[in-house]
Amino acid sequence: MKARHHLLSLLVAATLLCTAFSSSADVVLPSADSKFVSVKEINPTRDAGFVVGDKLQRTMILTVKQPYELIKESLPIVGYEHRYRGQVSGIELTAIDVEEQRHGEQSVYTIHLEYQVFKVGRVAKPAILRGEIVKLRQQGSKAVKQFRMPSFNFRTSPLSVYGEVNLKNEMSPFVAPLKLQANKEQLALKIAAGVLAASLLALLYVLGARTWLPHMGGAFAKAYRKVSKLPEDEQGLQQAISTVHEALHQVAGHSVFGNGVEKFVLEKPAFAVAKPEIERFFALSRQVFFDAQTPLDLGMPSKQWLKKFCRHMRDCERGLRPEVHA
């Protein structure tokens, strides 16, 4: 009998404890004076036609003036289910982001809220984003006050029509037709188009032979075009070598000979990477004009190698780094 009485006492105590906690959570604090706090709300652009799963974004710009300050722990918590008259509202806060800025004697809190609809009905029904309550503390005092932000009323719609409906009679002139939002896709398309345009310009800059962009009309770019047009015979090769000599002289600002390659790359460090090929070019020039008996292995026909050399030198004058093999 004593054990039964003890168990009954524990149940009564637990009930009283839960009641106490519930009461403390529902305590209504004094409201903050409106001259110290104000709010500007940015609501969804429409207030009807939401179905289960849809998300609503709100932005509340809360301005708090001294001596009050916002108790950030009182901001709404993600996942908290609001209740209306004891019933779960079916609207859940799924995300919150807060930005704080201080301007003199006031603080501005930009609160981004995202709600999701988790209820569905057979007919369109009114719903509400409850006015969130935040708490304010007065500096130098333990007194706490509350501020209720405005609520937002909207209507939810069923996923499908219930029963037989005359569509003509159900169409409301007050509800605009729903439109698909393609803002994200349009932004992604613009970014992709920008990346594609930049890539095409980069390819044009690297591979282009004409003077379409700045720094594309250098001496070796012109030499490359001229060498490409010369005939594939001994006379054409001599003219091609003379053309490259002229380009070297133009870039250096003075005559460049075989024993002056070291000085040339010191004066023009952008061409240092092509030093082995410059030395090989002078060897080719010496063989073609003065010493045809000296063997020279270029790995390919002389005219073809000369075009490749001009392309590498053209890359150097454009600030690029060609892949040159010693």
mmCIF file of C-alpha atoms in Angstrom:
data_model
loop_
_atom_site.group_PDB
_atom_site.id
_atom_site.type_symbol
_atom_site.label_atom_id
_atom_site.label_comp_id
_atom_site.label_asym_id
_atom_site.label_seq_id
_atom_site.Cartn_x
_atom_site.Cartn_y
_atom_site.Cartn_z
ATOM 1 C CA MET A 1 0.000 0.000 0.000
ATOM 2 C CA LYS A 2 2.903 2.288 0.848
ATOM 3 C CA ALA A 3 4.592 1.559 -2.510
ATOM 4 C CA ARG A 4 1.374 2.443 -4.371
ATOM 5 C CA HIS A 5 1.111 5.704 -2.439
ATOM 6 C CA HIS A 6 4.782 6.518 -3.190
ATOM 7 C CA LEU A 7 4.257 5.914 -6.940
ATOM 8 C CA LEU A 8 1.209 8.173 -6.934
ATOM 9 C CA SER A 9 3.250 10.932 -5.291
ATOM 10 C CA LEU A 10 5.927 10.667 -7.932
ATOM 11 C CA LEU A 11 3.337 10.989 -10.732
ATOM 12 C CA VAL A 12 1.846 14.064 -9.126
ATOM 13 C CA ALA A 13 5.296 15.622 -8.722
ATOM 14 C CA ALA A 14 6.200 14.929 -12.343
ATOM 15 C CA THR A 15 2.934 16.479 -13.525
ATOM 16 C CA LEU A 16 3.563 19.589 -11.468
ATOM 17 C CA LEU A 17 7.150 19.821 -12.808
ATOM 18 C CA CYS A 18 5.978 19.602 -16.438
ATOM 19 C CA THR A 19 3.330 22.196 -15.764
ATOM 20 C CA ALA A 20 5.950 24.481 -14.293
ATOM 21 C CA PHE A 21 8.236 24.103 -17.340
ATOM 22 C CA SER A 22 5.346 24.741 -19.732
ATOM 23 C CA SER A 23 4.334 27.823 -17.855
ATOM 24 C CA SER A 24 7.848 29.224 -17.894
ATOM 25 C CA ALA A 25 8.047 28.670 -21.674
ATOM 26 C CA ASP A 26 4.743 30.506 -22.239
ATOM 27 C CA VAL A 27 5.559 33.454 -20.008
ATOM 28 C CA VAL A 28 4.560 36.691 -21.694
ATOM 29 C CA LEU A 29 7.143 39.376 -21.045
ATOM 30 C CA PRO A 30 6.492 43.113 -21.206
ATOM 31 C CA SER A 31 6.719 44.453 -24.723
ATOM 32 C CA ALA A 32 9.671 46.604 -25.699
ATOM 33 C CA ASP A 33 8.994 50.269 -26.327
ATOM 34 C CA SER A 34 8.515 50.863 -30.059
ATOM 35 C CA LYS A 35 10.825 53.857 -29.951
ATOM 36 C CA PHE A 36 13.734 51.513 -29.243
ATOM 37 C CA VAL A 37 12.948 48.738 -31.705
ATOM 38 C CA SER A 38 11.449 48.622 -35.190
ATOM 39 C CA VAL A 39 11.186 46.053 -37.945
ATOM 40 C CA LYS A 40 10.918 46.022 -41.712
ATOM 41 C CA GLU A 41 9.587 42.870 -43.332
ATOM 42 C CA ILE A 42 10.192 41.455 -46.806
ATOM 43 C CA ASN A 43 7.611 38.772 -47.514
ATOM 44 C CA PRO A 44 7.094 36.269 -50.374
ATOM 45 C CA THR A 45 5.799 37.871 -53.558
ATOM 46 C CA ARG A 46 2.585 35.798 -53.475
ATOM 47 C CA ASP A 47 0.362 34.624 -50.670
ATOM 48 C CA ALA A 48 -1.538 31.747 -52.288
ATOM 49 C CA GLY A 49 -0.996 28.525 -54.163
ATOM 50 C CA PHE A 50 1.539 26.926 -51.830
ATOM 51 C CA VAL A 51 1.479 23.133 -51.654
ATOM 52 C CA VAL A 52 3.159 20.644 -49.344
ATOM 53 C CA GLY A 53 6.951 20.832 -49.700
ATOM 54 C CA ASP A 54 7.035 24.447 -50.899
ATOM 55 C CA LYS A 55 9.373 26.855 -49.133
ATOM 56 C CA LEU A 56 8.722 30.473 -48.156
ATOM 57 C CA GLN A 57 11.530 32.956 -47.548
ATOM 58 C CA ARG A 58 11.070 35.982 -45.312
ATOM 59 C CA THR A 59 13.539 38.672 -44.345
ATOM 60 C CA MET A 60 13.054 40.690 -41.169
ATOM 61 C CA ILE A 61 15.257 43.762 -40.733
ATOM 62 C CA LEU A 62 15.235 44.440 -36.998
ATOM 63 C CA THR A 63 16.648 47.723 -35.694
ATOM 64 C CA VAL A 64 17.445 47.859 -31.962
ATOM 65 C CA LYS A 65 18.538 51.109 -30.368
ATOM 66 C CA GLN A 66 20.541 51.524 -27.190
ATOM 67 C CA PRO A 67 20.237 50.854 -24.302
ATOM 68 C CA TYR A 68 18.581 47.646 -25.558
ATOM 69 C CA GLU A 69 20.339 44.742 -27.214
ATOM 70 C CA LEU A 70 19.018 41.589 -28.843
ATOM 71 C CA ILE A 71 19.338 38.315 -26.938
ATOM 72 C CA LYS A 72 20.466 36.128 -29.806
ATOM 73 C CA GLU A 73 19.541 32.968 -27.899
ATOM 74 C CA SER A 74 15.907 34.026 -28.251
ATOM 75 C CA LEU A 75 15.964 33.809 -32.052
ATOM 76 C CA PRO A 76 13.732 31.049 -33.480
ATOM 77 C CA ILE A 77 15.286 27.603 -33.701
ATOM 78 C CA VAL A 78 15.364 25.527 -36.886
ATOM 79 C CA GLY A 79 12.977 22.585 -36.682
ATOM 80 C CA TYR A 80 10.725 24.113 -34.053
ATOM 81 C CA GLU A 81 7.088 23.294 -34.831
ATOM 82 C CA HIS A 82 4.719 26.148 -34.189
ATOM 83 C CA ARG A 83 1.327 25.416 -32.731
ATOM 84 C CA TYR A 84 -1.950 27.252 -33.223
ATOM 85 C CA ARG A 85 -4.651 26.663 -30.614
ATOM 86 C CA GLY A 86 -2.801 23.578 -29.456
ATOM 87 C CA GLN A 87 -2.506 22.057 -32.939
ATOM 88 C CA VAL A 88 0.710 21.696 -34.912
ATOM 89 C CA SER A 89 0.602 24.343 -37.611
ATOM 90 C CA GLY A 90 2.349 22.208 -40.247
ATOM 91 C CA ILE A 91 4.699 25.084 -41.084
ATOM 92 C CA GLU A 92 8.270 24.439 -39.981
ATOM 93 C CA LEU A 93 11.266 26.761 -39.823
ATOM 94 C CA THR A 94 13.942 25.037 -41.925
ATOM 95 C CA ALA A 95 16.719 27.653 -42.013
ATOM 96 C CA ILE A 96 17.727 30.911 -40.361
ATOM 97 C CA ASP A 97 20.604 33.256 -41.081
ATOM 98 C CA VAL A 98 21.368 36.428 -39.145
ATOM 99 C CA GLU A 99 23.581 39.350 -40.183
ATOM 100 C CA GLU A 100 24.437 42.079 -37.679
ATOM 101 C CA GLN A 101 25.590 45.615 -38.417
ATOM 102 C CA ARG A 102 26.279 48.358 -35.889
ATOM 103 C CA HIS A 103 25.578 51.969 -36.787
ATOM 104 C CA GLY A 104 26.373 54.362 -33.953
ATOM 105 C CA GLU A 105 23.900 53.805 -31.153
ATOM 106 C CA GLN A 106 21.802 51.209 -32.933
ATOM 107 C CA SER A 107 22.251 47.679 -34.217
ATOM 108 C CA VAL A 108 20.564 46.346 -37.343
ATOM 109 C CA TYR A 109 19.871 42.604 -37.519
ATOM 110 C CA THR A 110 18.934 41.205 -40.926
ATOM 111 C CA ILE A 111 17.221 37.906 -40.239
ATOM 112 C CA HIS A 112 16.644 35.570 -43.192
ATOM 113 C CA LEU A 113 14.009 32.938 -42.411
ATOM 114 C CA GLU A 114 13.005 29.951 -44.499
ATOM 115 C CA TYR A 115 9.822 28.002 -43.788
ATOM 116 C CA GLN A 116 8.531 24.825 -45.402
ATOM 117 C CA VAL A 117 4.955 23.651 -45.736
ATOM 118 C CA PHE A 118 4.360 20.174 -44.317
ATOM 119 C CA LYS A 119 0.600 19.986 -44.451
ATOM 120 C CA VAL A 120 -1.870 19.205 -47.174
ATOM 121 C CA GLY A 121 -5.632 19.402 -47.374
ATOM 122 C CA ARG A 122 -8.457 18.591 -49.730
ATOM 123 C CA VAL A 123 -9.230 22.256 -50.335
ATOM 124 C CA ALA A 124 -7.338 25.522 -50.168
ATOM 125 C CA LYS A 125 -6.863 26.604 -46.549
ATOM 126 C CA PRO A 126 -5.473 29.646 -44.797
ATOM 127 C CA ALA A 127 -2.095 29.318 -43.119
ATOM 128 C CA ILE A 128 0.189 31.663 -41.231
ATOM 129 C CA LEU A 129 3.844 32.265 -40.595
ATOM 130 C CA ARG A 130 3.668 33.059 -36.933
ATOM 131 C CA GLY A 131 5.062 36.342 -35.730
ATOM 132 C CA GLU A 132 8.365 35.279 -34.205
ATOM 133 C CA ILE A 133 9.095 36.619 -30.731
ATOM 134 C CA VAL A 134 12.583 37.766 -29.810
ATOM 135 C CA LYS A 135 13.790 39.058 -26.457
ATOM 136 C CA LEU A 136 15.684 42.213 -25.665
ATOM 137 C CA ARG A 137 17.873 43.001 -22.693
ATOM 138 C CA GLN A 138 18.492 46.497 -21.358
ATOM 139 C CA GLN A 139 22.174 47.125 -20.789
ATOM 140 C CA GLY A 140 23.011 47.327 -17.101
ATOM 141 C CA SER A 141 19.723 45.765 -16.091
ATOM 142 C CA LYS A 142 18.369 42.238 -15.660
ATOM 143 C CA ALA A 143 14.987 43.234 -17.036
ATOM 144 C CA VAL A 144 14.048 41.393 -20.245
ATOM 145 C CA LYS A 145 11.394 42.488 -22.695
ATOM 146 C CA GLN A 146 10.008 40.915 -25.817
ATOM 147 C CA PHE A 147 9.246 42.055 -29.332
ATOM 148 C CA ARG A 148 6.854 40.252 -31.659
ATOM 149 C CA MET A 149 7.595 40.476 -35.343
ATOM 150 C CA PRO A 150 4.650 40.685 -37.770
ATOM 151 C CA SER A 151 3.029 37.484 -38.979
ATOM 152 C CA PHE A 152 2.361 36.601 -42.616
ATOM 153 C CA ASN A 153 -0.895 35.084 -43.822
ATOM 154 C CA PHE A 154 -1.073 32.916 -46.902
ATOM 155 C CA ARG A 155 -3.056 30.004 -48.292
ATOM 156 C CA THR A 156 -2.101 26.436 -49.018
ATOM 157 C CA SER A 157 -3.580 24.420 -51.851
ATOM 158 C CA PRO A 158 -4.108 20.669 -52.294
ATOM 159 C CA LEU A 159 -1.799 18.704 -54.557
ATOM 160 C CA SER A 160 -4.747 17.523 -56.639
ATOM 161 C CA VAL A 161 -8.324 18.561 -57.142
ATOM 162 C CA TYR A 162 -10.815 16.815 -54.868
ATOM 163 C CA GLY A 163 -14.036 15.658 -56.499
ATOM 164 C CA GLU A 164 -15.519 16.944 -59.727
ATOM 165 C CA VAL A 165 -14.611 20.546 -60.381
ATOM 166 C CA ASN A 166 -15.636 22.931 -63.078
ATOM 167 C CA LEU A 167 -12.260 24.481 -63.773
ATOM 168 C CA LYS A 168 -13.811 27.579 -65.309
ATOM 169 C CA ASN A 169 -15.690 28.301 -62.085
ATOM 170 C CA GLU A 170 -12.662 27.600 -59.886
ATOM 171 C CA MET A 171 -10.326 30.047 -61.583
ATOM 172 C CA SER A 172 -9.851 33.087 -59.394
ATOM 173 C CA PRO A 173 -9.046 36.439 -60.987
ATOM 174 C CA PHE A 174 -7.189 37.437 -57.813
ATOM 175 C CA VAL A 175 -4.540 34.761 -58.109
ATOM 176 C CA ALA A 176 -1.943 35.260 -60.788
ATOM 177 C CA PRO A 177 -0.857 32.213 -62.767
ATOM 178 C CA LEU A 178 2.110 30.438 -61.227
ATOM 179 C CA LYS A 179 5.353 30.866 -63.099
ATOM 180 C CA LEU A 180 8.416 28.694 -63.035
ATOM 181 C CA GLN A 181 11.368 30.551 -61.522
ATOM 182 C CA ALA A 182 14.380 30.153 -63.781
ATOM 183 C CA ASN A 183 16.632 32.725 -62.104
ATOM 184 C CA LYS A 184 19.209 30.162 -60.956
ATOM 185 C CA GLU A 185 19.315 28.479 -64.365
ATOM 186 C CA GLN A 186 19.687 31.855 -66.107
ATOM 187 C CA LEU A 187 22.533 32.826 -63.762
ATOM 188 C CA ALA A 188 24.279 29.497 -64.394
ATOM 189 C CA LEU A 189 23.818 29.985 -68.147
ATOM 190 C CA LYS A 190 25.341 33.481 -68.001
ATOM 191 C CA ILE A 191 28.321 32.224 -65.972
ATOM 192 C CA ALA A 192 28.847 29.345 -68.412
ATOM 193 C CA ALA A 193 28.643 31.763 -71.347
ATOM 194 C CA GLY A 194 31.211 34.029 -69.673
ATOM 195 C CA VAL A 195 33.574 31.111 -69.029
ATOM 196 C CA LEU A 196 33.140 29.939 -72.636
ATOM 197 C CA ALA A 197 33.866 33.436 -73.993
ATOM 198 C CA ALA A 198 36.970 33.751 -71.791
ATOM 199 C CA SER A 199 38.154 30.305 -72.913
ATOM 200 C CA LEU A 200 37.664 31.182 -76.584
ATOM 201 C CA LEU A 201 39.600 34.438 -76.108
ATOM 202 C CA ALA A 202 42.403 32.514 -74.375
ATOM 203 C CA LEU A 203 42.533 29.988 -77.239
ATOM 204 C CA LEU A 204 42.474 32.839 -79.756
ATOM 205 C CA TYR A 205 45.336 34.532 -77.905
ATOM 206 C CA VAL A 206 47.412 31.332 -77.834
ATOM 207 C CA LEU A 207 46.692 29.990 -81.301
ATOM 208 C CA GLY A 208 45.686 33.073 -83.289
ATOM 209 C CA ALA A 209 48.064 34.189 -86.026
ATOM 210 C CA ARG A 210 46.393 37.531 -86.729
ATOM 211 C CA THR A 211 46.419 40.778 -84.739
ATOM 212 C CA TRP A 212 42.981 40.414 -83.179
ATOM 213 C CA LEU A 213 43.975 41.217 -79.577
ATOM 214 C CA PRO A 214 46.652 43.414 -77.930
ATOM 215 C CA HIS A 215 50.199 41.973 -78.047
ATOM 216 C CA MET A 216 49.225 39.678 -80.930
ATOM 217 C CA GLY A 217 50.967 41.751 -83.619
ATOM 218 C CA GLY A 218 54.553 41.167 -82.495
ATOM 219 C CA ALA A 219 57.595 40.648 -84.709
ATOM 220 C CA PHE A 220 57.512 36.849 -84.470
ATOM 221 C CA ALA A 221 53.744 36.716 -85.092
ATOM 222 C CA LYS A 222 54.390 38.521 -88.386
ATOM 223 C CA ALA A 223 57.425 36.332 -89.091
ATOM 224 C CA TYR A 224 55.319 33.189 -88.497
ATOM 225 C CA ARG A 225 52.722 34.291 -91.050
ATOM 226 C CA LYS A 226 55.398 35.259 -93.582
ATOM 227 C CA VAL A 227 57.379 32.030 -93.150
ATOM 228 C CA SER A 228 54.206 29.964 -93.593
ATOM 229 C CA LYS A 229 53.620 31.536 -97.012
ATOM 230 C CA LEU A 230 57.145 30.986 -98.386
ATOM 231 C CA PRO A 231 57.739 28.143 -100.890
ATOM 232 C CA GLU A 232 59.050 24.764 -99.740
ATOM 233 C CA ASP A 233 62.408 24.996 -101.556
ATOM 234 C CA GLU A 234 65.951 26.092 -100.835
ATOM 235 C CA GLN A 235 65.265 29.726 -101.723
ATOM 236 C CA GLY A 236 62.153 29.778 -99.590
ATOM 237 C CA LEU A 237 64.149 28.376 -96.630
ATOM 238 C CA GLN A 238 66.793 31.103 -96.997
ATOM 239 C CA GLN A 239 64.090 33.789 -97.091
ATOM 240 C CA ALA A 240 62.476 32.251 -94.028
ATOM 241 C CA ILE A 241 65.778 32.322 -92.082
ATOM 242 C CA SER A 242 66.334 35.947 -93.093
ATOM 243 C CA THR A 243 62.806 36.795 -91.925
ATOM 244 C CA VAL A 244 63.494 35.255 -88.483
ATOM 245 C CA HIS A 245 66.808 37.168 -88.260
ATOM 246 C CA GLU A 246 64.876 40.419 -88.881
ATOM 247 C CA ALA A 247 62.389 39.494 -86.151
ATOM 248 C CA LEU A 248 65.230 38.848 -83.687
ATOM 249 C CA HIS A 249 66.849 42.197 -84.534
ATOM 250 C CA GLN A 250 63.495 43.981 -84.137
ATOM 251 C CA VAL A 251 62.792 42.423 -80.739
ATOM 252 C CA ALA A 252 66.337 43.050 -79.431
ATOM 253 C CA GLY A 253 66.568 46.563 -80.857
ATOM 254 C CA HIS A 254 69.960 45.721 -82.328
ATOM 255 C CA SER A 255 71.627 43.025 -84.402
ATOM 256 C CA VAL A 256 71.792 39.605 -82.791
ATOM 257 C CA PHE A 257 74.418 37.061 -83.819
ATOM 258 C CA GLY A 258 75.169 33.508 -82.753
ATOM 259 C CA ASN A 259 77.572 34.594 -80.008
ATOM 260 C CA GLY A 260 75.057 37.116 -78.657
ATOM 261 C CA VAL A 261 72.278 34.719 -77.604
ATOM 262 C CA GLU A 262 73.259 34.929 -73.943
ATOM 263 C CA LYS A 263 73.031 38.738 -74.020
ATOM 264 C CA PHE A 264 69.710 38.582 -75.882
ATOM 265 C CA VAL A 265 67.970 36.400 -73.271
ATOM 266 C CA LEU A 266 69.384 38.608 -70.486
ATOM 267 C CA GLU A 267 67.884 41.674 -72.162
ATOM 268 C CA LYS A 268 64.642 39.862 -73.025
ATOM 269 C CA PRO A 269 64.036 37.344 -70.199
ATOM 270 C CA ALA A 270 60.651 36.404 -71.668
ATOM 271 C CA PHE A 271 62.603 34.508 -74.372
ATOM 272 C CA ALA A 272 64.943 32.695 -71.955
ATOM 273 C CA VAL A 273 62.874 29.507 -72.099
ATOM 274 C CA ALA A 274 63.545 29.338 -75.860
ATOM 275 C CA LYS A 275 67.332 29.760 -75.543
ATOM 276 C CA PRO A 276 68.139 26.178 -76.772
ATOM 277 C CA GLU A 277 65.999 26.711 -79.866
ATOM 278 C CA ILE A 278 67.535 30.158 -80.552
ATOM 279 C CA GLU A 279 71.001 28.584 -80.505
ATOM 280 C CA ARG A 280 69.750 25.832 -82.825
ATOM 281 C CA PHE A 281 68.334 28.460 -85.167
ATOM 282 C CA PHE A 282 71.752 30.107 -85.515
ATOM 283 C CA ALA A 283 73.223 26.669 -86.198
ATOM 284 C CA LEU A 284 70.629 26.172 -88.954
ATOM 285 C CA SER A 285 71.362 29.631 -90.377
ATOM 286 C CA ARG A 286 75.090 28.877 -90.429
ATOM 287 C CA GLN A 287 74.518 25.567 -92.198
ATOM 288 C CA VAL A 288 72.174 27.027 -94.834
ATOM 289 C CA PHE A 289 74.282 30.095 -95.701
ATOM 290 C CA PHE A 290 77.899 29.127 -94.952
ATOM 291 C CA ASP A 291 78.534 25.478 -94.064
ATOM 292 C CA ALA A 292 76.227 23.045 -95.841
ATOM 293 C CA GLN A 293 78.551 20.105 -95.010
ATOM 294 C CA THR A 294 78.042 20.323 -91.238
ATOM 295 C CA PRO A 295 75.284 17.885 -90.218
ATOM 296 C CA LEU A 296 72.387 19.248 -88.147
ATOM 297 C CA ASP A 297 69.642 17.002 -86.793
ATOM 298 C CA LEU A 298 66.403 18.951 -86.256
ATOM 299 C CA GLY A 299 64.153 15.876 -86.138
ATOM 300 C CA MET A 300 62.009 17.230 -88.961
ATOM 301 C CA PRO A 301 62.368 19.159 -92.248
ATOM 302 C CA SER A 302 64.127 22.525 -91.807
ATOM 303 C CA LYS A 303 61.153 24.619 -92.985
ATOM 304 C CA GLN A 304 58.766 22.766 -90.660
ATOM 305 C CA TRP A 305 61.147 23.224 -87.706
ATOM 306 C CA LEU A 306 61.493 26.920 -88.523
ATOM 307 C CA LYS A 307 57.697 27.405 -88.371
ATOM 308 C CA LYS A 308 57.620 25.621 -85.004
ATOM 309 C CA PHE A 309 60.455 27.848 -83.753
ATOM 310 C CA CYS A 310 58.592 31.005 -84.862
ATOM 311 C CA ARG A 311 55.450 29.807 -83.039
ATOM 312 C CA HIS A 312 57.408 29.270 -79.814
ATOM 313 C CA MET A 313 59.028 32.708 -80.121
ATOM 314 C CA ARG A 314 55.569 34.212 -80.791
ATOM 315 C CA ASP A 315 54.302 32.634 -77.561
ATOM 316 C CA CYS A 316 57.242 34.167 -75.670
ATOM 317 C CA GLU A 317 56.495 37.666 -76.945
ATOM 318 C CA ARG A 318 52.846 37.210 -75.833
ATOM 319 C CA GLY A 319 53.941 36.391 -72.286
ATOM 320 C CA LEU A 320 53.240 32.656 -72.630
ATOM 321 C CA ARG A 321 55.636 29.835 -71.792
ATOM 322 C CA PRO A 322 55.988 27.396 -74.692
ATOM 323 C CA GLU A 323 57.023 23.790 -74.162
ATOM 324 C CA VAL A 324 60.554 23.806 -75.563
ATOM 325 C CA HIS A 325 62.703 20.677 -75.683
ATOM 326 C CA ALA A 326 66.451 21.140 -75.448
#
